[in-house]
mmCIF file of C-alpha atoms in Angstrom:
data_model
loop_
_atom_site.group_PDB
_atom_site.id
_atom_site.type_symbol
_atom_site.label_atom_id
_atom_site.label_comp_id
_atom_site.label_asym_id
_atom_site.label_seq_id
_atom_site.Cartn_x
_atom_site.Cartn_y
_atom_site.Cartn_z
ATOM 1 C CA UNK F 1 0.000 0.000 0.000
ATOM 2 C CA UNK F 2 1.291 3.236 -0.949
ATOM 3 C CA UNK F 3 2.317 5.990 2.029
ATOM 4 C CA UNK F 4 2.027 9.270 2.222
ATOM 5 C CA UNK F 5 4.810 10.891 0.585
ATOM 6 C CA UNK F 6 4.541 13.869 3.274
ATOM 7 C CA UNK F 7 5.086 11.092 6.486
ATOM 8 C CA UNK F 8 7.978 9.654 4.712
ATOM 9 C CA UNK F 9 11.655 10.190 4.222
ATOM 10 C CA UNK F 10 11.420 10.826 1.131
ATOM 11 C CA UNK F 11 13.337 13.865 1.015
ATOM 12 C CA UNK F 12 16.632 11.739 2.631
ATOM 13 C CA UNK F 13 16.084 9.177 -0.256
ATOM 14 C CA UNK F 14 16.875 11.883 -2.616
ATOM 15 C CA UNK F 15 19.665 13.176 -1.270
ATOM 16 C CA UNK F 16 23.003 13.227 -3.040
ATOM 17 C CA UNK F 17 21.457 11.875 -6.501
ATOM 18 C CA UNK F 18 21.011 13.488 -9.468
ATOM 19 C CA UNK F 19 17.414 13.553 -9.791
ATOM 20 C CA UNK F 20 15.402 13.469 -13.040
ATOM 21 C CA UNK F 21 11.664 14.928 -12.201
ATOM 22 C CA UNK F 22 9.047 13.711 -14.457
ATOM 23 C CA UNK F 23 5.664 14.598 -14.380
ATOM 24 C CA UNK F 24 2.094 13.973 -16.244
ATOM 25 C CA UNK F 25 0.178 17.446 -16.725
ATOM 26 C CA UNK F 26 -3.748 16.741 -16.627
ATOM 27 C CA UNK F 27 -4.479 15.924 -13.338
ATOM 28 C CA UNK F 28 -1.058 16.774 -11.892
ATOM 29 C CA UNK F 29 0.613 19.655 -12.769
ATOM 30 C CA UNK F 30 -3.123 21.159 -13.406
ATOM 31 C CA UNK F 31 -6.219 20.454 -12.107
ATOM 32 C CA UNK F 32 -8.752 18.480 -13.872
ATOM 33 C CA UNK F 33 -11.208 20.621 -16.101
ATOM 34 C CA UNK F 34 -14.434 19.810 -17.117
ATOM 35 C CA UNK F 35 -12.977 21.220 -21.058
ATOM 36 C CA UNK F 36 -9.514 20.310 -21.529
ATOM 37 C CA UNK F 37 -9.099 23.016 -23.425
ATOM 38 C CA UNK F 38 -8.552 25.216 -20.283
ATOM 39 C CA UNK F 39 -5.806 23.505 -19.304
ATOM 40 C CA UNK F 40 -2.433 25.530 -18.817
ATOM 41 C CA UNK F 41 0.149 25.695 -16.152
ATOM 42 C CA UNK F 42 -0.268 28.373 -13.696
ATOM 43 C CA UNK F 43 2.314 31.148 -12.988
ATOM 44 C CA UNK F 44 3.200 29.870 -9.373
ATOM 45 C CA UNK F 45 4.052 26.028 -10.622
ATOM 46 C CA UNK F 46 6.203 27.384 -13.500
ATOM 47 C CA UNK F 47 7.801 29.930 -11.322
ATOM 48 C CA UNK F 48 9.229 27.003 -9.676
ATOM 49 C CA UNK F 49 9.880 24.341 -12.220
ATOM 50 C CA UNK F 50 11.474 27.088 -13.980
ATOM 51 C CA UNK F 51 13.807 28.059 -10.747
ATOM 52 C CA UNK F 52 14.899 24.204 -9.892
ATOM 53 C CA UNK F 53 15.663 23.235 -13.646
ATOM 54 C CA UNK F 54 19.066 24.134 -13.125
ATOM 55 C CA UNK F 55 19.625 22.078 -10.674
ATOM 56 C CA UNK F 56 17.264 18.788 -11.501
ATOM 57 C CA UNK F 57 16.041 17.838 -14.825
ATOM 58 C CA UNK F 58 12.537 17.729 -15.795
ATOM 59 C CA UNK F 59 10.109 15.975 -17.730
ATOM 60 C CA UNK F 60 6.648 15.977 -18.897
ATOM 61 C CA UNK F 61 5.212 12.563 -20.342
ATOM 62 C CA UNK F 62 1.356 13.119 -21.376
ATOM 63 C CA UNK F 63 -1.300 11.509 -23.220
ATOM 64 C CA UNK F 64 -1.655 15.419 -24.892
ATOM 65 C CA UNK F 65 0.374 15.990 -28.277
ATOM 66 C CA UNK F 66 3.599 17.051 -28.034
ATOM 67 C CA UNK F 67 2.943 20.308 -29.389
ATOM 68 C CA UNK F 68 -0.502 20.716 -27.506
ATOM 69 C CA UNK F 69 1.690 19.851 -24.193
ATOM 70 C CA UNK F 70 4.656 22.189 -24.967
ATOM 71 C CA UNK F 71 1.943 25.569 -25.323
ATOM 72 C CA UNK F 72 0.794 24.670 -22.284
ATOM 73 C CA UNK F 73 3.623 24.143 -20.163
ATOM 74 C CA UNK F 74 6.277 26.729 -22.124
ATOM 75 C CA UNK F 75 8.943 26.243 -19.980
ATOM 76 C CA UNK F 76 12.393 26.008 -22.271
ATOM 77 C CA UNK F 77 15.079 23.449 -21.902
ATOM 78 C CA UNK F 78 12.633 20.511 -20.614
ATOM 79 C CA UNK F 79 11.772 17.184 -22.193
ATOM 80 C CA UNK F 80 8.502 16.717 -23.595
ATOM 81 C CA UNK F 81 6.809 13.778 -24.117
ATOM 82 C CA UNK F 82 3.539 13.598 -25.659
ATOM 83 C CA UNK F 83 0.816 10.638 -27.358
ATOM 84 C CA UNK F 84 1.764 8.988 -23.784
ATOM 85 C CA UNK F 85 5.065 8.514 -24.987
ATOM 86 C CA UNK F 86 5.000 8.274 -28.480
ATOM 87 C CA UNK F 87 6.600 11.333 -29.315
ATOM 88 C CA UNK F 88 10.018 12.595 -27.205
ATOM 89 C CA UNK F 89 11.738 15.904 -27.547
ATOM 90 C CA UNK F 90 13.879 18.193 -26.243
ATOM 91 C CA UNK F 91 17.102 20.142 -28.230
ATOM 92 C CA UNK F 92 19.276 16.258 -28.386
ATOM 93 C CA UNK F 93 16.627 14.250 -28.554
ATOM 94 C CA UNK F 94 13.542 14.289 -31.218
ATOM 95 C CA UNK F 95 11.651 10.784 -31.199
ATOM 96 C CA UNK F 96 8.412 9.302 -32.985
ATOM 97 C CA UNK F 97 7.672 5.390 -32.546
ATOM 98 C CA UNK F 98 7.643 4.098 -35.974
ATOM 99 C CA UNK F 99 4.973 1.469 -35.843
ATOM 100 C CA UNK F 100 2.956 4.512 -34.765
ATOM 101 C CA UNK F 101 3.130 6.217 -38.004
ATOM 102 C CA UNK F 102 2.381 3.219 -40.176
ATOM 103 C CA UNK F 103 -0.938 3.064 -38.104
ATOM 104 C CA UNK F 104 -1.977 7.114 -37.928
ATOM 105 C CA UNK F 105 -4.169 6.978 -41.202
ATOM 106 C CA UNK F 106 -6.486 4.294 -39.393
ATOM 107 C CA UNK F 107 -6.849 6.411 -36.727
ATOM 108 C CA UNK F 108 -7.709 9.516 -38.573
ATOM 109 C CA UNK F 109 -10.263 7.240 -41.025
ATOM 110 C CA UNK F 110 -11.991 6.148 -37.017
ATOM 111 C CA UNK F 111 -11.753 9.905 -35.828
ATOM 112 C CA UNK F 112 -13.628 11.117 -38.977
ATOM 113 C CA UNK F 113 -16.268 8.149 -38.544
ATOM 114 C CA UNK F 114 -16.749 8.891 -34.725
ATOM 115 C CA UNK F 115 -17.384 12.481 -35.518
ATOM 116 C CA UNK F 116 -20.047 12.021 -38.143
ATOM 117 C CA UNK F 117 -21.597 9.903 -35.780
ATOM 118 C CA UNK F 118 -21.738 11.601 -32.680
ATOM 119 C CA UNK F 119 -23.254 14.809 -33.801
ATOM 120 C CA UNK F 120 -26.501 13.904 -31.801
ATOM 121 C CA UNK F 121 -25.001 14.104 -28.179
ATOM 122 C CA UNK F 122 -24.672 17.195 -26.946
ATOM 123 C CA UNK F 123 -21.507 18.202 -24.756
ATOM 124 C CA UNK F 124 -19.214 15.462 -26.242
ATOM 125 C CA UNK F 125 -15.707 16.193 -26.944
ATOM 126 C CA UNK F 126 -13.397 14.362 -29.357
ATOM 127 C CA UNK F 127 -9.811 15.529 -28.960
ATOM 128 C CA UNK F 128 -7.509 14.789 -32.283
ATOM 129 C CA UNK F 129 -4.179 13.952 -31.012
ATOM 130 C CA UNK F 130 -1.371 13.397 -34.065
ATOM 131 C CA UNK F 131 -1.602 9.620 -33.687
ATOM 132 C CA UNK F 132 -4.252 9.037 -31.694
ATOM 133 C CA UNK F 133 -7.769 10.829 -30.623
ATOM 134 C CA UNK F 134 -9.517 11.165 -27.274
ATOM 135 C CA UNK F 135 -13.241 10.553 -26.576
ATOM 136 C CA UNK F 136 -13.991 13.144 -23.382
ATOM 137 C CA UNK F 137 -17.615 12.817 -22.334
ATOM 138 C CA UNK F 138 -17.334 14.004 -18.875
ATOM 139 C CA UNK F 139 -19.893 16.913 -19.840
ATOM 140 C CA UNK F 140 -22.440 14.375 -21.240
ATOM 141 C CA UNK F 141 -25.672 13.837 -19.164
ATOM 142 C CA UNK F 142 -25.155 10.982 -16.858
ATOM 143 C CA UNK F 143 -28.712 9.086 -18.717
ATOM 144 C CA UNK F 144 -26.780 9.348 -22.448
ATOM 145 C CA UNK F 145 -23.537 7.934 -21.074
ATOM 146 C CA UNK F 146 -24.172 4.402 -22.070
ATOM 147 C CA UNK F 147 -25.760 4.592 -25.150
ATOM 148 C CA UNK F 148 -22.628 6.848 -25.769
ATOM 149 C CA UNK F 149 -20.256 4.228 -24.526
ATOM 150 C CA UNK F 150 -22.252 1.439 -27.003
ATOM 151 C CA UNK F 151 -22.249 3.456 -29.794
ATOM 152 C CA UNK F 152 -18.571 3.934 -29.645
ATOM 153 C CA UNK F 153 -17.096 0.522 -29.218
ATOM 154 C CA UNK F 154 -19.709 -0.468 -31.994
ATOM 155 C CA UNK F 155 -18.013 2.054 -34.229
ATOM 156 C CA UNK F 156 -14.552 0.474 -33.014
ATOM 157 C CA UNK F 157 -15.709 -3.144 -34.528
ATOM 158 C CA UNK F 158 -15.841 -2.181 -37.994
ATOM 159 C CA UNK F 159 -12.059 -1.730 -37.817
ATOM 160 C CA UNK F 160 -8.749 -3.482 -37.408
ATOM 161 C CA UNK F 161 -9.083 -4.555 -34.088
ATOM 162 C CA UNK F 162 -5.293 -5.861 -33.824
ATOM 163 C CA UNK F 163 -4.271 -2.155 -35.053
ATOM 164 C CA UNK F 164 -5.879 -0.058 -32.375
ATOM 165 C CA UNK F 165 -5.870 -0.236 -28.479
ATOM 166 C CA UNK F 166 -8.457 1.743 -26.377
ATOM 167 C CA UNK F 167 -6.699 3.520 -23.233
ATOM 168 C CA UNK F 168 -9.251 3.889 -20.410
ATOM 169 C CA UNK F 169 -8.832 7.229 -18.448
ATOM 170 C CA UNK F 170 -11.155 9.235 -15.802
ATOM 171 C CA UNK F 171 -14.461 9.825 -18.228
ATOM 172 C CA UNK F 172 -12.273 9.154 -21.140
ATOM 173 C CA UNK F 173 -11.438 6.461 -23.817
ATOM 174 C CA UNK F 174 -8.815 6.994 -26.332
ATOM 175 C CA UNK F 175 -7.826 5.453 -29.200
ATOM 176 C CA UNK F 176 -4.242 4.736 -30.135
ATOM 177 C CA UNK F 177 -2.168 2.683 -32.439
ATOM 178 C CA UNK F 178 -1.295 -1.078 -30.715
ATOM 179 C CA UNK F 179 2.588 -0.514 -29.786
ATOM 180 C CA UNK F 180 4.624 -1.807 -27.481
ATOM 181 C CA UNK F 181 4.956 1.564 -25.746
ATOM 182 C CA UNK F 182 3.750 3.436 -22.852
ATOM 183 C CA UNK F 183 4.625 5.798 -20.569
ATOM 184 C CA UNK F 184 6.825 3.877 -18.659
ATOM 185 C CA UNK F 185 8.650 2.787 -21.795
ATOM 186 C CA UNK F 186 8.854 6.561 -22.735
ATOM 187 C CA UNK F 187 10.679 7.353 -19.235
ATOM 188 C CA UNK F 188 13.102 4.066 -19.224
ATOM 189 C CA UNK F 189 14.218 5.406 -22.504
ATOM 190 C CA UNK F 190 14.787 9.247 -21.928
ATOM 191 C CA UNK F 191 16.588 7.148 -18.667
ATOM 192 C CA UNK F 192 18.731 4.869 -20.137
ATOM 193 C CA UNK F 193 20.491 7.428 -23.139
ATOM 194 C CA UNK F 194 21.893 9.094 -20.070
ATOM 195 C CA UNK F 195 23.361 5.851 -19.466
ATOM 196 C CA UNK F 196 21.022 5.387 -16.023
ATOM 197 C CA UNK F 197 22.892 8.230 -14.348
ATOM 198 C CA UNK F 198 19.703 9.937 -13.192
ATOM 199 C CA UNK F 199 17.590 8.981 -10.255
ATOM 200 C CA UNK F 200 13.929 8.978 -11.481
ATOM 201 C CA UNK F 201 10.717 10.478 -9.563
ATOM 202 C CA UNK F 202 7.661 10.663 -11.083
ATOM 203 C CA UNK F 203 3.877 11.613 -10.334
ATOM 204 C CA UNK F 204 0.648 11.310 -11.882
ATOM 205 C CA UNK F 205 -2.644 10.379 -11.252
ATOM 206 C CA UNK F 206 -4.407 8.235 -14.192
ATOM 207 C CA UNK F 207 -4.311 4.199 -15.280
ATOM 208 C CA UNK F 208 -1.926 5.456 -17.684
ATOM 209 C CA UNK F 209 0.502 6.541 -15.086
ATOM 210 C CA UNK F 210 0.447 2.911 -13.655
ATOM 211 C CA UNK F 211 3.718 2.222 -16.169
ATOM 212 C CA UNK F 212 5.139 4.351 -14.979
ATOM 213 C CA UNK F 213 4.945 3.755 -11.756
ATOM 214 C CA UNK F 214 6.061 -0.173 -12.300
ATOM 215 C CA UNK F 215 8.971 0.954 -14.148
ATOM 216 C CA UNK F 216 10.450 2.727 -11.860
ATOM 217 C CA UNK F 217 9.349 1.439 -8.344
ATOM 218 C CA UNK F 218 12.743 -0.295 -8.064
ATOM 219 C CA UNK F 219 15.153 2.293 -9.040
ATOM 220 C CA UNK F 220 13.018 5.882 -8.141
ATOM 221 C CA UNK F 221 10.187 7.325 -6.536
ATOM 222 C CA UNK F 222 6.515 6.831 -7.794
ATOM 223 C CA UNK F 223 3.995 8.910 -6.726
ATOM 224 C CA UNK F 224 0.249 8.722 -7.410
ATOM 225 C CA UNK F 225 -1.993 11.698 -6.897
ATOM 226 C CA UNK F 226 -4.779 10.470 -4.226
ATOM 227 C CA UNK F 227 -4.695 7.558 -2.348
ATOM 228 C CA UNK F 228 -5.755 4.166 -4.021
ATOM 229 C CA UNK F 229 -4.850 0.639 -2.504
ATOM 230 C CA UNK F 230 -4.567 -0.659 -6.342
ATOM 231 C CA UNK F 231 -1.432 1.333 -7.580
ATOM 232 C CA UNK F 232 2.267 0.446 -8.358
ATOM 233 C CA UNK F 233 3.080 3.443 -6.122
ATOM 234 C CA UNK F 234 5.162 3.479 -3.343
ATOM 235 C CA UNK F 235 3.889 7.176 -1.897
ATOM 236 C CA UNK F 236 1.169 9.293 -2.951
ATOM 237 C CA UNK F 237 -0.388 12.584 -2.450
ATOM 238 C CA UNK F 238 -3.469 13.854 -1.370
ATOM 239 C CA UNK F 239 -4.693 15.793 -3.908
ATOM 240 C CA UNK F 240 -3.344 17.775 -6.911
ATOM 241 C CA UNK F 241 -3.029 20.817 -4.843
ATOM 242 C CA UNK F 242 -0.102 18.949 -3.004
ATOM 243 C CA UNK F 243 2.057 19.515 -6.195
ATOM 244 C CA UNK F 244 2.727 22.700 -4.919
ATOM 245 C CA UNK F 245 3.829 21.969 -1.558
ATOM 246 C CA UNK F 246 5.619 19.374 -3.259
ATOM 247 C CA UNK F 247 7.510 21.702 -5.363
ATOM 248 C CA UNK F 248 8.047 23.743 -2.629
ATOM 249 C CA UNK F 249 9.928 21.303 -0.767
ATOM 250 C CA UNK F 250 12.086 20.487 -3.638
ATOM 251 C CA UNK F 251 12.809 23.865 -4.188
ATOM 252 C CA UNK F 252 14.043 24.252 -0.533
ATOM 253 C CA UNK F 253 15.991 20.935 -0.808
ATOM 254 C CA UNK F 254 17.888 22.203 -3.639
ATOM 255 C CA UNK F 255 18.700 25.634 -2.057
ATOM 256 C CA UNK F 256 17.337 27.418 -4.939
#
């Protein structure tokens, strides 16, 4: 079960290494909007990211686009990660899965389908992603939900199922080419072309963050956002407020 990151010793554990901070952004480094759209970092969390980069290195692995996730965030000199790991950049590294290009015009052929098709619920949102797309229906009236959820995966079966894989998320599916890749891949590999020299923490809050969490219980520090007795955690936070104290703390730790 995962403990409190704020009753630990967490902050001995990290002491003396050269620390690699990743983070996911919806949920984490910003609160969870009802539109997705109003996502963006706020002034005090970049302040600080911005003040300890010198001193740590930083990350950002979402299930956003990688240029989507770089507008938001805007914070130079930082590795981006976006398509939940799909896409990698920062100025010495620039990587695309391949398999996930061979696969993008399916995707786009299911996105145009589920559009035409959905036209009739109100308050949906389908989010086009470069290799993938996300169904939000968070807005939609709890009594269309299902008929929502049938008409999708019905959609889904007139296509290659062995192509696609359907990531479940908090009131979202999304739709994404069937790699071998995650998250957690995405991080072991930013990891390992610095030759494992950096000790890795990372935090997020969604299934997709579980891969992350497994990949690195071993060698860093996972750490959920809210409590939940089935995670790959070790510590966790209360809420995504926390990130601040969080940050806070680093910032302190690192004398900057």
């Amino acid at each position: 079960m995962a403990e409190y990151l704020f009753k630990s010793a967490w902050i001995e554990s990290i002491r003396d290494k050269n620390i690699f901070l990743f983070f996911d952004f919806d949920g984490t480094l910003v609160p969870i909007q009802k539109n997705p759209e109003n996502c963006y970092i706020s002034p005090d969390i970049k302040n600080i990211l911005e003040s300890i980069q010198n001193k740590i290195k930083i990350g950002i692995i979402s299930g956003r686009d990688l240029e989507d996730i770089k507008r938001r965030v805007l914070i130079h000199g930082i590795y981006y990660s976006g398509s939940h790991g799909l896409e990698i950049e920062r100025e010495n590294i620039k990587y695309i899965h391949p398999e996930a290009k061979t696969i993008k015009p399916l995707i786009d052929r299911i996105y145009r389908r589920l559009i035409e098709e959905m036209r009739d619920f109100r308050d949906v949102f389908v989010e086009k992603k470069a290799f993938s797309f996300t169904l939000h229906y968070r807005r939609v009236l709890p009594e269309q939900r299902n008929n929502l959820k049938k008409l999708f995966f019905r959609i889904l079966k007139d296509f290659n199922q062995e192509k696609i894989k359907i990531l479940k998320g908090k009131m979202v599916f999304e739709v994404m080419p069937a790699v071998d890749w995650d998250k957690g891949k995405a991080v072991l590999f930013i990891i390992n072309y610095f030759n494992k020299k950096f000790f890795p923490i990372f935090i997020g809050d969604d299934k997709t963050d579980e891969t992350v969490f497994k990949a690195i219980k071993n060698t860093g520090l996972a750490v959920r956002i809210g409590h939940s007795k089935n995670t790959e955690a070790i510590y966790y936070l209360k809420n995504q407020k926390e990130i601040y104290k969080f940050l806070s703390t680093l910032k302190e730790v690192f004398n900057v």
